[in-house]
XYZ file of N, CA and C in Angstrom:
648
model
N -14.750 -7.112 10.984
C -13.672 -7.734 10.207
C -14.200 -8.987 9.531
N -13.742 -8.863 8.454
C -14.044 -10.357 7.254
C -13.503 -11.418 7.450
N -13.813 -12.562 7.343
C -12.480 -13.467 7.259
C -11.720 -13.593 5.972
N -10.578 -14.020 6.084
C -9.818 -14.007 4.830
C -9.365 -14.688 3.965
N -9.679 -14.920 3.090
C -9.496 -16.799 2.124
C -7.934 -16.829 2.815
N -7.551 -18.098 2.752
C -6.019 -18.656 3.191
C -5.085 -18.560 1.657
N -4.195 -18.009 1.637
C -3.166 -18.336 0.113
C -2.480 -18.660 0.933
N -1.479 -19.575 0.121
C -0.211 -20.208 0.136
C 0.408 -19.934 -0.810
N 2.013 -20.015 -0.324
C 3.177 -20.004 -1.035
C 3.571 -20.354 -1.931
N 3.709 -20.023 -3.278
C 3.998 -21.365 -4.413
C 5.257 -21.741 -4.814
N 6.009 -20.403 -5.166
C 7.330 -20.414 -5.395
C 7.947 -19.294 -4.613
N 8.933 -19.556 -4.473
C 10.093 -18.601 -3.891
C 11.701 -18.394 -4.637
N 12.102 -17.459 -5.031
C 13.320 -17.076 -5.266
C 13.870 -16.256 -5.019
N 15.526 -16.314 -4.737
C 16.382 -14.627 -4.346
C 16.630 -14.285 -5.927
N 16.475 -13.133 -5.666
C 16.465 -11.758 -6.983
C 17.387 -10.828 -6.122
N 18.756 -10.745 -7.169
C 19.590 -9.328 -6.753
C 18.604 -8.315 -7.305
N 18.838 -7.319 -6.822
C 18.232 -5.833 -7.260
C 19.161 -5.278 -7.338
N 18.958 -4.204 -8.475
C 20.223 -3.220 -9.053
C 18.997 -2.156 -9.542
N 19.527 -0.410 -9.008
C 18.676 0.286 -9.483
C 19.384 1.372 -10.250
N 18.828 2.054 -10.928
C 19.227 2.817 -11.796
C 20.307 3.849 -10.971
N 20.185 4.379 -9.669
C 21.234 4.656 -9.179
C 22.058 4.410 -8.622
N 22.068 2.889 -8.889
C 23.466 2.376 -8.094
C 23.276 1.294 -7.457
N 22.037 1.976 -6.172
C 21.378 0.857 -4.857
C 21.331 -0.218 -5.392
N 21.859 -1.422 -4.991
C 21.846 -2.728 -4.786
C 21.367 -3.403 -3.548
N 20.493 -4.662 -3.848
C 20.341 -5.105 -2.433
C 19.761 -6.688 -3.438
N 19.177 -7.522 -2.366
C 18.713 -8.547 -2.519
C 17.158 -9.002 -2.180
N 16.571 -9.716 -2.816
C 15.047 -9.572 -2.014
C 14.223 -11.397 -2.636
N 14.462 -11.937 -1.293
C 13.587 -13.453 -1.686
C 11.772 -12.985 -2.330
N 12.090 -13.017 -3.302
C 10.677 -13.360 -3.666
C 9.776 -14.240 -3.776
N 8.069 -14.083 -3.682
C 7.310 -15.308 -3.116
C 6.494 -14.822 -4.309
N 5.653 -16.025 -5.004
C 4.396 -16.012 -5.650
C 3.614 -17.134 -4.776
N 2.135 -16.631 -5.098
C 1.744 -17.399 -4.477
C 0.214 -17.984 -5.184
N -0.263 -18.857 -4.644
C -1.883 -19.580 -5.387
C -3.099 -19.288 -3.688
N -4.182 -19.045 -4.567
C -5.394 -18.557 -3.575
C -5.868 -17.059 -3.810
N -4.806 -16.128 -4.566
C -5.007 -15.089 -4.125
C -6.803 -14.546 -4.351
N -7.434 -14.120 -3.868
C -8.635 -13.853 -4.262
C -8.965 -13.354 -5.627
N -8.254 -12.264 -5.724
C -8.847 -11.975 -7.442
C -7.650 -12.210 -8.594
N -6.760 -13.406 -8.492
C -6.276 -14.256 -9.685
C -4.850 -13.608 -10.213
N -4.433 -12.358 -9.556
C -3.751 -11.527 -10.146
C -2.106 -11.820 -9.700
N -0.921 -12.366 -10.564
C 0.482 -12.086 -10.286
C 0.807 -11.227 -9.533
N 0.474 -11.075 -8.212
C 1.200 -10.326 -7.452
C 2.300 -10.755 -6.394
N 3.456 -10.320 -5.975
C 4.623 -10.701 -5.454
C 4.681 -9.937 -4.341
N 5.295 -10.734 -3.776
C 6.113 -10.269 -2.454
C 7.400 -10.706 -2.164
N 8.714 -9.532 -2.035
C 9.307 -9.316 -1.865
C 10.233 -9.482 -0.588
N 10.676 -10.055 0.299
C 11.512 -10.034 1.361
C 12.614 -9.345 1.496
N 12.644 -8.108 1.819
C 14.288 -7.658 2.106
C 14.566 -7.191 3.884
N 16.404 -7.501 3.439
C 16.907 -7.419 4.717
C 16.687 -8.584 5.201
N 16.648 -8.598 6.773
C 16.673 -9.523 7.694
C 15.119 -9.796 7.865
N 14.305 -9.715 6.852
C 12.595 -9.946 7.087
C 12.286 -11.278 7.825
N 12.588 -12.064 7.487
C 12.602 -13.651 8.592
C 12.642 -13.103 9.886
N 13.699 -12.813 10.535
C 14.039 -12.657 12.128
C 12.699 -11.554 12.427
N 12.571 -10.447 11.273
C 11.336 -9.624 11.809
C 10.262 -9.649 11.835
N 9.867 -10.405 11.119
C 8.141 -11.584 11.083
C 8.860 -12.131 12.468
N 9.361 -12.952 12.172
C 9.836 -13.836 13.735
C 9.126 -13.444 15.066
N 10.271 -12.189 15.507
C 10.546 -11.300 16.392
C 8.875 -10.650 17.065
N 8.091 -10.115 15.358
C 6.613 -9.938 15.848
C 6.024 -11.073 15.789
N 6.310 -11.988 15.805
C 5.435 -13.037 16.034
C 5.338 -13.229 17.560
N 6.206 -13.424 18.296
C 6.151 -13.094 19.625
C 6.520 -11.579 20.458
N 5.930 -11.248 19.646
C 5.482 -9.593 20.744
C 6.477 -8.459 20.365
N 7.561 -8.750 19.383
C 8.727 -7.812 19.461
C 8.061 -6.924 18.246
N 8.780 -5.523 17.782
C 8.526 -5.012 16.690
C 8.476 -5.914 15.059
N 7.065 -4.720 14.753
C 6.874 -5.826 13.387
C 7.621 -5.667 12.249
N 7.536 -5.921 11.514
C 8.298 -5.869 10.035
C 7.456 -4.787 9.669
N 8.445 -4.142 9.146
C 7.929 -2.364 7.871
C 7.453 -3.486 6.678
N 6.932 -2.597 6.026
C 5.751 -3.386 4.940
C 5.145 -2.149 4.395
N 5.680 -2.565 3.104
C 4.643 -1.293 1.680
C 4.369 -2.103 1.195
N 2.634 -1.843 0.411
C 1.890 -2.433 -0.363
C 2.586 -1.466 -1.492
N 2.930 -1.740 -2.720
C 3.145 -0.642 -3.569
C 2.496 -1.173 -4.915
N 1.917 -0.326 -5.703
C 1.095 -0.919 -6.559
C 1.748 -0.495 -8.258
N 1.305 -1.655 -8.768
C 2.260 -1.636 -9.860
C 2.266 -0.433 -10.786
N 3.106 0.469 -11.494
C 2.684 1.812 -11.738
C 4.175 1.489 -13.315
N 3.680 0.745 -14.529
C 4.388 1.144 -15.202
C 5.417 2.501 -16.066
N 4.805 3.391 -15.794
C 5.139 4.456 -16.035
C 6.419 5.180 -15.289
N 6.146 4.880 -13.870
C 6.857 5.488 -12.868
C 8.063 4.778 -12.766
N 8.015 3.241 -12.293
C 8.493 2.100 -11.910
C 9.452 1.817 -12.802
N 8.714 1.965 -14.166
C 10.123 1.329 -15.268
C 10.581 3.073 -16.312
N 9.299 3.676 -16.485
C 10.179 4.715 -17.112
C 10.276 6.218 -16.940
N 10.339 6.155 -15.458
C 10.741 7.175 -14.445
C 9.917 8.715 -15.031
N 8.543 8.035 -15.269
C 7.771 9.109 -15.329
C 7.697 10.394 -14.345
N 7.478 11.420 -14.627
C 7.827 12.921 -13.432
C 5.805 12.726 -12.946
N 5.111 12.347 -13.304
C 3.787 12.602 -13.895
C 3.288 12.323 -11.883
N 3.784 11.184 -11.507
C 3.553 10.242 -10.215
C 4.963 10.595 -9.663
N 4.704 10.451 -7.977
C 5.594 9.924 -7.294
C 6.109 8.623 -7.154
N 5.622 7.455 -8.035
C 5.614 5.938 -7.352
C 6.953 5.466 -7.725
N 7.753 5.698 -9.032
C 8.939 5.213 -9.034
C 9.864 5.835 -7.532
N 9.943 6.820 -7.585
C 10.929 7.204 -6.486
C 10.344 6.922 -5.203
N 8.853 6.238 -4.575
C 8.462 5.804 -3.437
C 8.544 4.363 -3.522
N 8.919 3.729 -4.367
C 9.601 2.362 -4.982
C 10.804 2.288 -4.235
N 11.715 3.082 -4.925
C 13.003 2.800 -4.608
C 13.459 3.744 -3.586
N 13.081 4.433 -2.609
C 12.714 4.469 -0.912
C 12.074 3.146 -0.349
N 10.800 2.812 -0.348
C 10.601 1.720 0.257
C 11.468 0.539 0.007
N 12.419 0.194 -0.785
C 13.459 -0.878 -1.051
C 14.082 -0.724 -0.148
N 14.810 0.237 0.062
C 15.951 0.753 0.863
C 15.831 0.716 1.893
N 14.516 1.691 2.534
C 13.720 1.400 4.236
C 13.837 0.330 4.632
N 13.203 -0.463 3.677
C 12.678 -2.000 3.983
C 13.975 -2.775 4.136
N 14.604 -2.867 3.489
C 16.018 -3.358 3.367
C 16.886 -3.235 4.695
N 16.854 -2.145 5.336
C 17.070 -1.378 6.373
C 16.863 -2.226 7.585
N 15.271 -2.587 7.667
C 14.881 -2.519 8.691
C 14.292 -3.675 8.931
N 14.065 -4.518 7.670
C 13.827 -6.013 7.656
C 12.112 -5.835 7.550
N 11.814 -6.735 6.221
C 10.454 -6.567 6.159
C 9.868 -6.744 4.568
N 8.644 -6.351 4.432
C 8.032 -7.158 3.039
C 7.728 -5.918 2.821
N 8.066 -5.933 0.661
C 7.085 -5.436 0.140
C 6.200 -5.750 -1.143
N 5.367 -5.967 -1.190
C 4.247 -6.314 -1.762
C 4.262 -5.817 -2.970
N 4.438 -6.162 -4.211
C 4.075 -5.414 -5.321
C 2.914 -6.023 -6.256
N 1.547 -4.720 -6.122
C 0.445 -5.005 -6.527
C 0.441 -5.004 -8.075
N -0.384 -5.989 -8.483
C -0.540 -5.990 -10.085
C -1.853 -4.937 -10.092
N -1.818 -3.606 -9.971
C -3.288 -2.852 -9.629
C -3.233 -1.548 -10.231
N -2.171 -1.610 -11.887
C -2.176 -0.294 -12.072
C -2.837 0.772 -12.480
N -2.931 2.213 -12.160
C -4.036 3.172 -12.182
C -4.554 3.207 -11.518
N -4.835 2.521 -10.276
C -5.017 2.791 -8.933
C -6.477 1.947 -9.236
N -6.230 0.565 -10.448
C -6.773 -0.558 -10.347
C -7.373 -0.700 -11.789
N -7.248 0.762 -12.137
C -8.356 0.660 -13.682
C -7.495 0.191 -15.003
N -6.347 -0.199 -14.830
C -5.639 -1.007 -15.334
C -4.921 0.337 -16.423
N -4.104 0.115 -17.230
C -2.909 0.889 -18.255
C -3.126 1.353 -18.960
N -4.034 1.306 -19.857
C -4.812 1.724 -20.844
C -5.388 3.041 -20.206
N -6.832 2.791 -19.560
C -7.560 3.785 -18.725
C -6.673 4.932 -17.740
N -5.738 4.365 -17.489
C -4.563 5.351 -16.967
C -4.048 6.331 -17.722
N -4.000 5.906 -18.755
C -3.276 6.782 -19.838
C -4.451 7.922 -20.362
N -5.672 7.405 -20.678
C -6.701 7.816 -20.907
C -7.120 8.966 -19.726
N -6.937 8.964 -18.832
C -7.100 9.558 -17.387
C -6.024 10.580 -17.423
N -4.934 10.107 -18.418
C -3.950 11.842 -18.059
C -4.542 12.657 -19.208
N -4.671 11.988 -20.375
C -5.685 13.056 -21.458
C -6.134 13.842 -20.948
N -7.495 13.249 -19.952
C -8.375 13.888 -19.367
C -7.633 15.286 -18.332
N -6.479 14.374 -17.484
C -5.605 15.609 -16.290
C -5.639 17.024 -17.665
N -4.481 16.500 -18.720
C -4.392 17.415 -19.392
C -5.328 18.535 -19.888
N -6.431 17.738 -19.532
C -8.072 18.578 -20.155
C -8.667 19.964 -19.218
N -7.723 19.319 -18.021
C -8.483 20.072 -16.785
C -8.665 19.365 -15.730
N -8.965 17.888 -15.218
C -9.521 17.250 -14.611
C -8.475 16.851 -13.842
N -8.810 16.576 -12.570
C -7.821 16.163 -11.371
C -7.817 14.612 -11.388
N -7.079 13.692 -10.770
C -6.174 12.878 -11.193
C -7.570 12.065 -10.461
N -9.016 12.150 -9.790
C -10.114 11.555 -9.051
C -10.672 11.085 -10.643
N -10.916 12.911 -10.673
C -12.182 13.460 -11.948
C -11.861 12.991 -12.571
N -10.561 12.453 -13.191
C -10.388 11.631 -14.623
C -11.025 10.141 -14.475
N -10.854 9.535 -13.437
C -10.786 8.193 -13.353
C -12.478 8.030 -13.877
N -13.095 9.157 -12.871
C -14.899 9.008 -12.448
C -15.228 9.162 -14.460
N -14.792 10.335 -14.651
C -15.007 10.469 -15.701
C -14.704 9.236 -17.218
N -14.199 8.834 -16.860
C -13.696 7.412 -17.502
C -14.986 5.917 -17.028
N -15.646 6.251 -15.954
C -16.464 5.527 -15.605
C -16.136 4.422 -14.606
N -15.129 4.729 -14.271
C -14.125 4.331 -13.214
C -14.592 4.543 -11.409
N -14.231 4.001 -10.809
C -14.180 4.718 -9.230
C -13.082 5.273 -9.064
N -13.049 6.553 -8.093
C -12.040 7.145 -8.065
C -10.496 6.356 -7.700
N -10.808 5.046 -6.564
C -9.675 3.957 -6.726
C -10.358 2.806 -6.445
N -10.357 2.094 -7.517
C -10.717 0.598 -7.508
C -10.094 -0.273 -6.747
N -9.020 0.142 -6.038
C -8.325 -0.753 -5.718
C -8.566 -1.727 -4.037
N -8.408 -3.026 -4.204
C -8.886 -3.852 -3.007
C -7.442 -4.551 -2.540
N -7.348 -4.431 -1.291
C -5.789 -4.937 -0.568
C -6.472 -6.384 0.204
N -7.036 -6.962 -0.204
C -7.304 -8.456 0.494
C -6.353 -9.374 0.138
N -6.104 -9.075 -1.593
C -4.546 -10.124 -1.826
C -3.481 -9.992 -1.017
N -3.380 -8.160 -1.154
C -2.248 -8.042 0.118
C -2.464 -8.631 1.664
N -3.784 -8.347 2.003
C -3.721 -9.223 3.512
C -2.915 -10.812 3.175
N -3.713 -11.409 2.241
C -3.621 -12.544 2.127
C -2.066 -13.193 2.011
N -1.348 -12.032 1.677
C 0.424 -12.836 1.419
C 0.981 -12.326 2.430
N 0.326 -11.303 3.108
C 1.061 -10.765 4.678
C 0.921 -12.227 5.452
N -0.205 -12.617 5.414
C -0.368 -13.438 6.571
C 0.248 -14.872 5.992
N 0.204 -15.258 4.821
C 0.237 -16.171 4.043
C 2.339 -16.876 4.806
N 2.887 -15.288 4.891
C 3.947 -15.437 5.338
C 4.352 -14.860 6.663
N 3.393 -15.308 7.402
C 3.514 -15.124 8.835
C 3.138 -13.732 9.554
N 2.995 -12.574 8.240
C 3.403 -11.093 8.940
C 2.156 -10.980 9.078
N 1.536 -11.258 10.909
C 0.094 -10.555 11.096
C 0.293 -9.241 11.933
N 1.305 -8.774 12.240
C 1.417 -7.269 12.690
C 2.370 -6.494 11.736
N 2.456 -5.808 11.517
C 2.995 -5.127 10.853
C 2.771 -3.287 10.875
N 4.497 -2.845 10.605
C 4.250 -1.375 10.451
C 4.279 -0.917 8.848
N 3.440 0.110 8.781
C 2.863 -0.154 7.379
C 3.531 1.493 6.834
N 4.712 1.394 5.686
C 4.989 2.206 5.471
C 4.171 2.823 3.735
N 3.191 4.115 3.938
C 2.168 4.313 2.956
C 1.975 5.756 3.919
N 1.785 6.198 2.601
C 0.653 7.864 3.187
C -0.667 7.559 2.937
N -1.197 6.173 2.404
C -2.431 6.073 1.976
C -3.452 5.522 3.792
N -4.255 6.061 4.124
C -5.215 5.534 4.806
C -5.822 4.628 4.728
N -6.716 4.653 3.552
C -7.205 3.537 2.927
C -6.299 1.920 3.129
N -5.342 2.058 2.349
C -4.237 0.539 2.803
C -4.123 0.326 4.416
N -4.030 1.418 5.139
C -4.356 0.761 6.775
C -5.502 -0.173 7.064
N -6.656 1.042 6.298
C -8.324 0.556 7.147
C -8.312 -0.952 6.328
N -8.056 -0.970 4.750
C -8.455 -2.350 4.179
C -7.372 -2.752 4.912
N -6.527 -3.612 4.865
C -5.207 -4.103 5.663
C -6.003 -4.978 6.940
N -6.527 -3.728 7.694
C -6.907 -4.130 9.303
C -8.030 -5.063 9.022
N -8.824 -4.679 8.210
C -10.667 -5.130 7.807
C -10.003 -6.498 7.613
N -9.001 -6.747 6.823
C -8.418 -8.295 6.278
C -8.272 -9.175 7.627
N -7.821 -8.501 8.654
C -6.961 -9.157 9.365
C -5.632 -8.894 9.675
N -5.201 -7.975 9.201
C -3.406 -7.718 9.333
C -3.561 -6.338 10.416
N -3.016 -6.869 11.370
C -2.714 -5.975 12.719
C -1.818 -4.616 12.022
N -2.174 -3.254 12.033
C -1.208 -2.389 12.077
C -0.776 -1.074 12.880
N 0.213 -1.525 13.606
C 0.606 -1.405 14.509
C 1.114 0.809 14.373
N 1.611 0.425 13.356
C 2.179 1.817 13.031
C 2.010 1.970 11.882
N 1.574 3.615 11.161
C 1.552 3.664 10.160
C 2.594 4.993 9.932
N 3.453 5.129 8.727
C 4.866 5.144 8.783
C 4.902 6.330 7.500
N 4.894 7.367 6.730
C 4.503 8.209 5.597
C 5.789 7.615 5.319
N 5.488 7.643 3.693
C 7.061 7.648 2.932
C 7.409 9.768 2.515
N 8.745 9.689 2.074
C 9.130 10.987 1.982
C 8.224 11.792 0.219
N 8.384 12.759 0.328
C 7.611 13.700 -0.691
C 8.211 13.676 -1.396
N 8.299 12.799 -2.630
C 8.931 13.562 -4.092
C 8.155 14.299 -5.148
N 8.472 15.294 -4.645
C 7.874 16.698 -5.400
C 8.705 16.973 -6.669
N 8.071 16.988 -7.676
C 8.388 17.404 -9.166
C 7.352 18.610 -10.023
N 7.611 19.297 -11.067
C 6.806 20.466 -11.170
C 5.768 19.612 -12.057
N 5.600 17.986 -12.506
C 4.391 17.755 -12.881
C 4.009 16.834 -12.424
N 4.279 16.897 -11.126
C 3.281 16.099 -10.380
C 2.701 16.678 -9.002
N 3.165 18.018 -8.822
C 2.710 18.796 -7.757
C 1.283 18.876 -7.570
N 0.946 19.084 -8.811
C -0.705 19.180 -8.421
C -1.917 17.550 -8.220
N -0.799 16.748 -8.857
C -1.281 15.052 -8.413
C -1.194 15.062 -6.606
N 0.100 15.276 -6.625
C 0.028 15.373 -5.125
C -0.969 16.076 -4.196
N -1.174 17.395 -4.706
C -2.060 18.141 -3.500
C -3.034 17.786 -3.266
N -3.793 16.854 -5.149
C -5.037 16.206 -4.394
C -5.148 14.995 -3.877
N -3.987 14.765 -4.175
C -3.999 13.124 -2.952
C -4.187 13.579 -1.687
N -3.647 14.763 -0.912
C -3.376 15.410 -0.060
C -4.739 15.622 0.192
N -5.355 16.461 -0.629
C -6.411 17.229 0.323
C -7.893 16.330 -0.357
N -8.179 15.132 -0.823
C -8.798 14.870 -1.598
C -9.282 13.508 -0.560
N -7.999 12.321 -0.794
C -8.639 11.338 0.066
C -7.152 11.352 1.324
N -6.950 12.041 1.938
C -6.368 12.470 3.153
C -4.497 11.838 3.244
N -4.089 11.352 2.316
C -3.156 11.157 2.240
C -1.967 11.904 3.382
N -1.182 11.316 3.773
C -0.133 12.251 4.580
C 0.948 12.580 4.140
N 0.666 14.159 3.128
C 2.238 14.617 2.595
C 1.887 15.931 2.799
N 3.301 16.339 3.247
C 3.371 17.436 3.534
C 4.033 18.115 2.443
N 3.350 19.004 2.015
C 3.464 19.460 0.610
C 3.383 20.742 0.690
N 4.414 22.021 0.857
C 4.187 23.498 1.315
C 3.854 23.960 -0.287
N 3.874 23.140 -0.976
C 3.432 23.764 -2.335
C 1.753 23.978 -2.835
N 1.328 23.171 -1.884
C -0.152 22.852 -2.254
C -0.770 23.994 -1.714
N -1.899 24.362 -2.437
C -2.549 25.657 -1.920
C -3.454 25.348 -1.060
């Protein structure tokens, strides 16, 4: 394990949330200064998240916690292409639920930023699986590094945590940071007919946990 630069808190505000279907809730948001690689990323508080940082702070269950990474497409215009808008607004709700943080990464394309994303479905369209596009772009298959995320977990007390993600990867980096995880938690399958085959290779590609009876 690494050690982990220290961030701090900079600002904080409550933000109502209102979603396109209705769900309402509330969520203190934090920005913060230190983060290692410079990037606007937020964290979110919903529910009773105080008492549940708290609570694991001395030994009780930890706060649920999604890293979710920023995915314009999905997030704001309910692209079918990804699951991430509708694992968005599940993890709100969970989280909301059950008291706890979620993290929203400035890391979109699974880091290669918006442009290259877009460029990367060309490629899907070409033939190429949602890896092969990225590599092919000159990309790694996911660029993406969760040390900022350690850094605002801990930044706000949450060093255990149950980590709701089908991704593996966000456990092992997570733990490497420093952030205890205690449980790791799958979000539910939203299966659509163009994103079925995104899914299977998340599935069978870098081990993701979805259960997907569609995938061959």
């Amino acid at each position: 394990m690494t050690e982990t630069p220290e961030a701090v808190v900079r600002t904080q505000v409550t933000v109502p949330l209102r979603f396109g279907d209705g769900y309402t809730t509330s969520a203190r948001v934090f920005t913060f200064d230190g983060l290692v690689d410079g990037k606007e990323h937020l964290a979110l508080g919903l529910g009773d998240w105080r008492r549940a940082v708290a609570r694991s702070a001395v030994g009780g269950r930890a706060p649920l916690v999604r890293p979710h990474s920023e995915c314009l497409t999905g997030d704001v215009f309910g692209s079918q292409r990804c699951d991430c808008g509708p694992q968005l607004r599940e993890a709100v709700e969970r989280i909301t639920e059950a008291g706890g943080l979620l993290l929203y990464l400035r890391q979109e394309g699974r880091g290669i930023g918006l442009y290259a994303k877009l460029d990367a479905y060309a490629l899907q369209d070409a033939g190429l699986d949602t890896y092969e596009a990225n590599v092919a772009l000159g990309h790694g298959e996911d660029e993406r590094d969760y040390t900022a995320a350690a850094q605002m977990l801990l930044a706000l007390g949450a060093e255990r945590i149950r980590l709701l993600s089908n991704n593996p990867d966000k456990a092992e980096q997570l733990i490497a940071a420093g952030v205890k995880v205690e449980e790791q938690i799958p979000t539910g399958v939203h299966v659509s007919a163009a994103n079925v085959r995104y899914l299977a290779t998340k599935a069978s590609h870098t081990a993701h946990t979805i259960d997907l009876p569609l995938a061959e």
